[in-house]
Coordinates of C-alpha atoms in Angstrom, one line a residue:
M242 CA -58.7 164.5 35.1
H243 CA -56.9 165.1 31.7
S244 CA -57.7 167.2 29.3
P245 CA -58.3 166.1 26.3
P246 CA -56.5 167.4 23.6
S247 CA -56.6 169.9 21.6
S248 CA -58.0 169.7 17.8
K249 CA -56.5 172.4 17.0
P250 CA -54.5 172.3 13.9
I251 CA -50.8 173.1 13.8
P252 CA -49.5 175.1 11.2
L253 CA -47.0 174.1 8.9
Q254 CA -43.8 175.9 8.7
T255 CA -43.4 177.6 5.3
P256 CA -39.6 178.0 4.4
S257 CA -38.2 181.4 4.4
W258 CA -36.9 183.2 1.6
S259 CA -33.3 182.8 2.8
S260 CA -33.1 178.9 3.3
Y261 CA -34.7 178.9 0.0
W262 CA -32.1 180.9 -2.2
L263 CA -29.8 179.4 0.0
R264 CA -30.6 176.3 -1.9
K265 CA -30.9 177.5 -4.9
S266 CA -27.6 179.0 -5.0
A267 CA -26.2 175.4 -3.7
Y268 CA -28.2 173.8 -6.9
L269 CA -26.4 176.6 -9.1
F270 CA -22.7 176.2 -7.5
A271 CA -22.7 172.6 -7.7
A272 CA -24.3 172.5 -11.1
W273 CA -20.7 175.2 -12.2
V274 CA -18.5 172.9 -9.8
C275 CA -19.9 170.0 -12.8
L276 CA -20.4 171.6 -15.8
V277 CA -17.7 174.1 -15.7
G278 CA -15.2 173.8 -12.4
L279 CA -14.7 169.8 -13.2
P280 CA -14.3 170.2 -16.8
S281 CA -11.6 172.6 -16.4
F282 CA -8.7 170.5 -15.2
P283 CA -6.8 168.7 -18.1
I284 CA -7.3 165.1 -16.6
V285 CA -11.6 165.2 -16.3
R286 CA -11.4 166.5 -19.7
A287 CA -9.1 163.8 -20.5
C288 CA -11.4 161.2 -18.8
L289 CA -14.2 162.8 -20.8
T290 CA -12.6 161.9 -24.0
L291 CA -12.1 158.0 -23.2
P292 CA -15.4 156.7 -24.4
L293 CA -14.2 158.7 -27.9
Y294 CA -11.0 157.2 -28.0
C295 CA -9.5 154.0 -29.7
H296 CA -6.2 153.7 -30.3
N297 CA -3.9 150.7 -32.1
P298 CA -0.2 151.3 -30.7
G299 CA 1.2 149.1 -33.4
A300 CA -0.4 150.3 -36.0
R301 CA 1.5 149.9 -39.7
G302 CA 0.1 149.4 -43.3
D303 CA 1.1 150.8 -46.6
T304 CA -0.2 154.2 -46.2
A305 CA -0.9 157.2 -43.9
Y306 CA -3.8 159.2 -44.0
V307 CA -3.5 162.4 -41.6
M308 CA -7.0 164.5 -40.8
A309 CA -7.2 167.9 -41.2
D310 CA -7.4 170.9 -39.8
G311 CA -8.1 171.5 -36.2
Y312 CA -6.1 171.9 -33.1
A313 CA -3.8 169.6 -32.9
Y314 CA -3.0 168.7 -36.9
L315 CA 0.7 169.7 -36.0
E316 CA 0.9 166.7 -33.8
R317 CA -0.7 164.6 -36.3
L318 CA 2.0 165.8 -38.7
R319 CA 4.3 164.6 -36.2
A320 CA 2.6 161.0 -35.3
A321 CA 2.7 160.4 -39.3
A322 CA 6.5 161.5 -39.4
D323 CA 7.4 158.9 -36.6
L324 CA 5.1 156.1 -38.2
Y325 CA 7.4 156.8 -41.7
H326 CA 11.0 156.6 -39.9
M327 CA 9.8 153.4 -37.7
H328 CA 9.0 152.1 -41.1
R329 CA 5.0 151.5 -40.2
V330 CA 3.9 153.5 -43.3
K331 CA 6.0 154.2 -46.8
E332 CA 3.3 157.0 -48.0
I333 CA 1.5 159.8 -46.4
Y334 CA -1.6 161.5 -48.0
L335 CA -2.7 164.6 -46.7
L336 CA -5.8 167.0 -47.9
N337 CA -5.0 169.4 -50.4
E338 CA -6.3 172.6 -48.8
T339 CA -5.6 175.6 -51.0
R340 CA -6.3 178.4 -48.0
S341 CA -3.5 180.8 -47.2
H342 CA -1.7 180.0 -44.4
G343 CA 0.1 183.0 -43.9
Y344 CA 3.3 184.6 -45.3
N345 CA 6.3 182.5 -45.2
F346 CA 9.4 184.9 -45.2
V347 CA 12.2 182.5 -46.2
L348 CA 10.2 181.7 -49.6
E349 CA 8.8 185.6 -49.7
R350 CA 4.9 185.1 -50.2
S351 CA 1.9 183.3 -49.0
Q352 CA 1.8 179.4 -48.7
S353 CA -1.0 177.2 -48.7
T354 CA -2.3 175.3 -45.8
S355 CA -1.4 171.8 -47.6
E356 CA 1.9 173.6 -48.5
S357 CA 2.9 174.1 -44.5
A358 CA 1.7 170.9 -43.7
S359 CA 4.0 169.0 -46.3
N360 CA 7.1 171.5 -45.6
Y361 CA 7.0 170.7 -42.1
L362 CA 7.0 167.0 -42.7
K363 CA 10.2 167.7 -44.8
Y364 CA 11.6 169.6 -41.6
L365 CA 10.6 166.2 -40.1
G366 CA 13.0 164.1 -42.7
V367 CA 9.8 163.2 -44.8
P368 CA 10.8 162.9 -48.4
P369 CA 8.6 165.0 -50.5
D370 CA 7.7 162.1 -53.0
S371 CA 6.2 160.2 -50.3
V372 CA 3.8 162.8 -49.3
H373 CA 0.5 163.1 -51.6
L374 CA -2.3 165.8 -51.6
V375 CA -5.9 164.4 -51.6
D376 CA -8.4 166.6 -53.9
A377 CA -12.2 167.1 -51.8
D378 CA -14.9 169.4 -51.4
A379 CA -14.4 172.5 -50.2
S380 CA -16.3 173.4 -46.9
P381 CA -18.0 170.2 -47.0
L382 CA -20.9 170.0 -44.1
M383 CA -19.1 167.0 -42.5
G384 CA -15.5 167.4 -43.2
S385 CA -14.3 164.2 -41.7
L386 CA -16.8 162.2 -44.1
N387 CA -15.9 164.2 -46.9
E388 CA -12.3 163.3 -46.3
A389 CA -12.7 159.5 -46.2
Q390 CA -14.8 159.3 -49.0
A391 CA -12.3 161.7 -50.9
F392 CA -9.4 159.4 -49.8
A393 CA -11.1 156.8 -51.0
A394 CA -12.0 158.2 -54.5
N395 CA -8.2 159.4 -55.2
T396 CA -6.5 156.1 -54.0
Q397 CA -8.7 153.1 -56.0
D398 CA -5.8 152.0 -57.5
L399 CA -3.6 151.8 -53.7
T400 CA -3.8 148.2 -51.7
G401 CA -3.2 147.6 -48.5
R402 CA -4.2 148.2 -44.8
V403 CA -4.7 152.3 -44.3
V404 CA -3.2 154.1 -41.2
V405 CA -6.0 157.1 -40.1
V406 CA -3.6 159.2 -38.3
T407 CA -6.0 162.1 -36.0
S408 CA -5.7 162.9 -32.3
A409 CA -7.5 161.8 -29.4
P410 CA -11.1 162.8 -29.7
H411 CA -11.5 161.9 -32.5
T412 CA -9.9 158.3 -33.1
R413 CA -13.6 156.8 -33.0
R414 CA -15.4 159.4 -35.3
S415 CA -12.8 159.2 -38.0
L416 CA -12.2 155.0 -37.7
L417 CA -16.1 155.0 -38.7
C418 CA -15.6 157.4 -41.4
F419 CA -13.1 155.5 -43.3
Q420 CA -13.8 151.9 -42.7
R421 CA -17.3 153.1 -44.4
S422 CA -15.8 154.9 -47.0
L423 CA -13.2 152.2 -48.4
P424 CA -14.1 148.7 -49.4
A425 CA -13.3 145.7 -47.2
E426 CA -10.1 144.2 -48.9
R427 CA -8.9 147.9 -47.6
P428 CA -8.8 147.4 -43.8
V429 CA -8.4 150.6 -41.7
T430 CA -6.1 150.9 -38.0
I431 CA -6.8 154.1 -36.4
Y432 CA -3.6 155.9 -35.0
S433 CA -3.5 158.6 -31.3
A434 CA -1.3 161.0 -32.2
S435 CA -1.1 161.6 -28.5
L436 CA -2.6 160.2 -25.3
P437 CA -6.1 161.9 -24.3
E438 CA -4.7 163.9 -21.5
D439 CA -2.2 165.3 -23.8
S440 CA -4.1 166.2 -26.9
A441 CA -4.5 170.0 -28.1
E442 CA -8.2 169.1 -28.8
L443 CA -8.7 169.0 -25.5
N444 CA -9.1 173.3 -25.9
G445 CA -12.7 172.4 -28.3
P446 CA -15.6 171.2 -26.6
I447 CA -16.0 168.2 -25.9
W448 CA -19.8 167.6 -26.1
Q449 CA -19.4 168.5 -29.3
E450 CA -17.3 165.5 -30.3
Y451 CA -20.2 163.4 -28.4
L452 CA -22.5 165.5 -30.9
K453 CA -20.7 164.8 -34.0
L454 CA -20.3 160.6 -33.5
L455 CA -23.5 160.3 -33.1
I456 CA -24.2 162.3 -36.3
Y457 CA -21.9 160.3 -38.0
Y458 CA -22.8 157.1 -37.1
C459 CA -26.6 158.0 -38.3
V460 CA -25.3 159.3 -41.6
A461 CA -22.0 158.2 -42.9

Protein backbone atom coordinates (compact mmCIF):
# COMPACT_ATOMS: atom_id res chain seq x y z
CA MET A 1 0.00 0.00 0.00
CA HIS A 2 1.09 3.50 -0.82
CA SER A 3 1.21 6.00 1.97
CA PRO A 4 -1.02 9.05 1.50
CA PRO A 5 0.72 12.18 0.20
CA SER A 6 1.89 14.50 2.84
CA SER A 7 -0.29 17.56 3.35
CA LYS A 8 2.66 19.49 4.68
CA PRO A 9 2.93 22.78 2.68
CA ILE A 10 6.01 23.30 0.53
CA PRO A 11 7.88 26.35 1.77
CA LEU A 12 8.25 29.19 -0.74
CA GLN A 13 11.77 30.11 -1.63
CA THR A 14 12.54 33.79 -1.21
CA PRO A 15 15.10 35.34 -3.53
CA SER A 16 18.48 35.87 -2.03
CA TRP A 17 19.89 39.34 -1.55
CA SER A 18 22.53 38.65 -4.20
CA SER A 19 19.99 37.82 -6.95
CA TYR A 20 17.82 40.81 -5.95
CA TRP A 21 20.67 43.29 -6.34
CA LEU A 22 21.81 41.55 -9.52
CA ARG A 23 18.43 42.23 -11.11
CA LYS A 24 18.44 45.81 -9.85
CA SER A 25 21.91 46.35 -11.29
CA ALA A 26 20.81 44.91 -14.64
CA TYR A 27 17.81 47.30 -14.75
CA LEU A 28 20.01 50.28 -13.89
CA PHE A 29 22.57 49.30 -16.51
CA ALA A 30 19.85 48.92 -19.17
CA ALA A 31 18.46 52.35 -18.23
CA TRP A 32 21.94 53.88 -18.46
CA VAL A 33 22.47 52.35 -21.90
CA CYS A 34 19.14 53.72 -23.18
CA LEU A 35 19.35 57.18 -21.60
CA VAL A 36 23.09 57.88 -21.64
CA GLY A 37 25.06 55.33 -23.62
CA LEU A 38 23.14 55.18 -26.90
CA PRO A 39 22.35 58.93 -27.10
CA SER A 40 26.07 59.65 -26.86
CA PHE A 41 26.42 58.45 -30.46
CA PRO A 42 25.70 61.24 -32.99
CA ILE A 43 23.74 58.96 -35.32
CA VAL A 44 21.40 57.96 -32.48
CA ARG A 45 20.93 61.59 -31.42
CA ALA A 46 20.25 62.48 -35.04
CA CYS A 47 17.51 59.83 -35.19
CA LEU A 48 16.00 61.24 -32.01
CA THR A 49 15.73 64.66 -33.68
CA LEU A 50 13.90 63.42 -36.80
CA PRO A 51 10.38 64.22 -35.47
CA LEU A 52 11.64 67.78 -34.83
CA TYR A 53 13.07 68.11 -38.34
CA CYS A 54 11.51 69.57 -41.46
CA HIS A 55 13.38 70.97 -44.45
CA ASN A 56 12.67 72.36 -47.91
CA PRO A 57 15.84 71.72 -49.94
CA GLY A 58 14.56 73.90 -52.79
CA ALA A 59 13.63 76.83 -50.56
CA ARG A 60 13.61 80.24 -52.20
CA GLY A 61 11.95 83.56 -51.47
CA ASP A 62 12.38 87.30 -51.32
CA THR A 63 13.97 87.39 -47.89
CA ALA A 64 15.75 85.02 -45.51
CA TYR A 65 15.69 85.28 -41.74
CA VAL A 66 18.49 83.58 -39.78
CA MET A 67 17.49 82.38 -36.33
CA ALA A 68 19.82 83.88 -33.74
CA ASP A 69 22.25 82.52 -31.19
CA GLY A 70 22.62 78.89 -30.20
CA TYR A 71 25.37 76.35 -30.73
CA ALA A 72 25.06 76.56 -34.51
CA TYR A 73 24.76 80.24 -35.41
CA LEU A 74 27.74 80.08 -37.79
CA GLU A 75 26.34 77.14 -39.72
CA ARG A 76 23.07 79.05 -40.15
CA LEU A 77 24.91 82.11 -41.44
CA ARG A 78 26.80 79.95 -43.93
CA ALA A 79 23.55 78.40 -45.14
CA ALA A 80 21.98 81.85 -45.57
CA ALA A 81 25.02 83.01 -47.55
CA ASP A 82 24.67 79.94 -49.78
CA LEU A 83 21.03 80.82 -50.47
CA TYR A 84 22.06 84.35 -51.39
CA HIS A 85 24.79 83.21 -53.78
CA MET A 86 22.44 80.67 -55.38
CA HIS A 87 20.07 83.62 -56.03
CA ARG A 88 17.33 82.03 -53.96
CA VAL A 89 16.99 85.06 -51.66
CA LYS A 90 17.76 88.72 -52.18
CA GLU A 91 17.99 89.97 -48.59
CA ILE A 92 19.12 88.47 -45.28
CA TYR A 93 17.69 89.55 -41.92
CA LEU A 94 19.32 89.00 -38.53
CA LEU A 95 18.31 89.69 -34.96
CA ASN A 96 19.96 92.85 -33.66
CA GLU A 97 21.89 91.48 -30.69
CA THR A 98 23.80 94.24 -28.93
CA ARG A 99 25.57 92.13 -26.32
CA SER A 100 29.32 91.87 -26.70
CA HIS A 101 30.65 89.04 -28.82
CA GLY A 102 34.25 89.62 -27.82
CA TYR A 103 37.19 91.80 -28.74
CA ASN A 104 38.10 92.30 -32.40
CA PHE A 105 41.85 92.85 -32.69
CA VAL A 106 41.56 94.11 -36.25
CA LEU A 107 39.03 96.79 -35.31
CA GLU A 108 40.73 97.25 -31.92
CA ARG A 109 37.43 97.29 -30.08
CA SER A 110 34.67 95.01 -28.86
CA GLN A 111 31.90 94.15 -31.28
CA SER A 112 28.32 93.06 -30.76
CA THR A 113 26.95 89.66 -31.76
CA SER A 114 25.00 91.09 -34.69
CA GLU A 115 28.01 93.09 -35.85
CA SER A 116 30.12 89.95 -35.77
CA ALA A 117 27.44 88.06 -37.72
CA SER A 118 27.21 90.83 -40.32
CA ASN A 119 30.99 90.82 -40.75
CA TYR A 120 30.94 87.05 -41.15
CA LEU A 121 28.35 87.33 -43.93
CA LYS A 122 30.51 90.00 -45.56
CA TYR A 123 33.46 87.61 -45.35
CA LEU A 124 31.27 85.00 -47.08
CA GLY A 125 30.62 87.43 -49.93
CA VAL A 126 27.23 88.86 -48.99
CA PRO A 127 27.15 92.65 -49.62
CA PRO A 128 26.52 94.70 -46.45
CA ASP A 129 23.53 96.46 -48.03
CA SER A 130 21.80 93.07 -48.38
CA VAL A 131 22.03 92.38 -44.63
CA HIS A 132 19.46 93.97 -42.29
CA LEU A 133 18.96 93.89 -38.53
CA VAL A 134 15.69 93.39 -36.67
CA ASP A 135 15.18 94.91 -33.21
CA ALA A 136 13.43 92.77 -30.60
CA ASP A 137 12.84 92.70 -26.85
CA ALA A 138 15.92 91.88 -24.80
CA SER A 139 16.13 88.49 -23.06
CA PRO A 140 12.69 87.20 -24.02
CA LEU A 141 11.14 84.19 -22.31
CA MET A 142 10.29 82.55 -25.65
CA GLY A 143 13.11 83.55 -27.97
CA SER A 144 11.95 81.94 -31.23
CA LEU A 145 8.45 83.39 -31.00
CA ASN A 146 9.88 86.77 -30.06
CA GLU A 147 12.09 86.73 -33.15
CA ALA A 148 9.20 85.82 -35.41
CA GLN A 149 6.97 88.56 -33.99
CA ALA A 150 9.77 91.13 -34.19
CA PHE A 151 10.46 90.21 -37.82
CA ALA A 152 6.75 90.51 -38.66
CA ALA A 153 6.50 93.90 -36.94
CA ASN A 154 9.64 95.33 -38.57
CA THR A 155 8.96 94.12 -42.13
CA GLN A 156 5.30 94.99 -42.65
CA ASP A 157 6.16 96.80 -45.88
CA LEU A 158 7.72 93.66 -47.39
CA THR A 159 5.89 91.07 -49.44
CA GLY A 160 6.72 87.66 -50.80
CA ARG A 161 7.91 84.38 -49.37
CA VAL A 162 10.14 84.24 -46.29
CA VAL A 163 12.81 81.56 -45.91
CA VAL A 164 13.63 80.83 -42.27
CA VAL A 165 17.14 79.42 -41.83
CA THR A 166 17.89 77.50 -38.66
CA SER A 167 19.42 74.29 -37.31
CA ALA A 168 17.86 70.87 -37.81
CA PRO A 169 16.41 70.32 -34.29
CA HIS A 170 14.83 73.81 -34.36
CA THR A 171 13.22 73.68 -37.80
CA ARG A 172 9.69 72.57 -36.90
CA ARG A 173 9.48 74.98 -33.94
CA SER A 174 10.79 77.94 -35.96
CA LEU A 175 8.43 77.22 -38.84
CA LEU A 176 5.50 77.11 -36.41
CA CYS A 177 6.44 80.48 -34.89
CA PHE A 178 6.79 82.27 -38.22
CA GLN A 179 3.66 80.78 -39.75
CA ARG A 180 1.63 81.99 -36.78
CA SER A 181 3.29 85.42 -36.66
CA LEU A 182 3.17 86.40 -40.35
CA PRO A 183 -0.02 87.03 -42.34
CA ALA A 184 -1.27 84.41 -44.77
CA GLU A 185 -0.19 86.49 -47.77
CA ARG A 186 3.44 86.10 -46.65
CA PRO A 187 4.11 82.35 -46.96
CA VAL A 188 6.93 80.80 -44.97
CA THR A 189 9.27 77.96 -45.81
CA ILE A 190 12.01 76.42 -43.71
CA TYR A 191 15.61 75.69 -44.63
CA SER A 192 17.82 73.56 -42.41
CA ALA A 193 21.42 74.71 -42.19
CA SER A 194 22.62 71.10 -42.12
CA LEU A 195 21.47 67.52 -41.91
CA PRO A 196 20.42 66.36 -38.42
CA GLU A 197 23.55 64.24 -37.97
CA ASP A 198 25.82 67.15 -38.91
CA SER A 199 24.26 69.89 -36.81
CA ALA A 200 26.20 71.44 -33.95
CA GLU A 201 22.87 71.55 -32.10
CA LEU A 202 23.32 67.85 -31.34
CA ASN A 203 25.54 69.04 -28.48
CA GLY A 204 22.46 70.32 -26.67
CA PRO A 205 19.81 68.31 -24.77
CA ILE A 206 17.35 66.85 -27.29
CA TRP A 207 14.54 66.36 -24.76
CA GLN A 208 14.39 70.11 -24.24
CA GLU A 209 13.54 70.60 -27.90
CA TYR A 210 10.50 68.32 -27.58
CA LEU A 211 9.35 70.22 -24.51
CA LYS A 212 9.85 73.59 -26.26
CA LEU A 213 7.93 72.42 -29.32
CA LEU A 214 4.99 71.41 -27.14
CA ILE A 215 5.00 74.73 -25.29
CA TYR A 216 5.28 76.78 -28.48
CA TYR A 217 2.48 74.78 -30.09
CA CYS A 218 0.19 75.69 -27.20
CA VAL A 219 1.29 79.34 -26.81
CA ALA A 220 2.35 80.67 -30.23
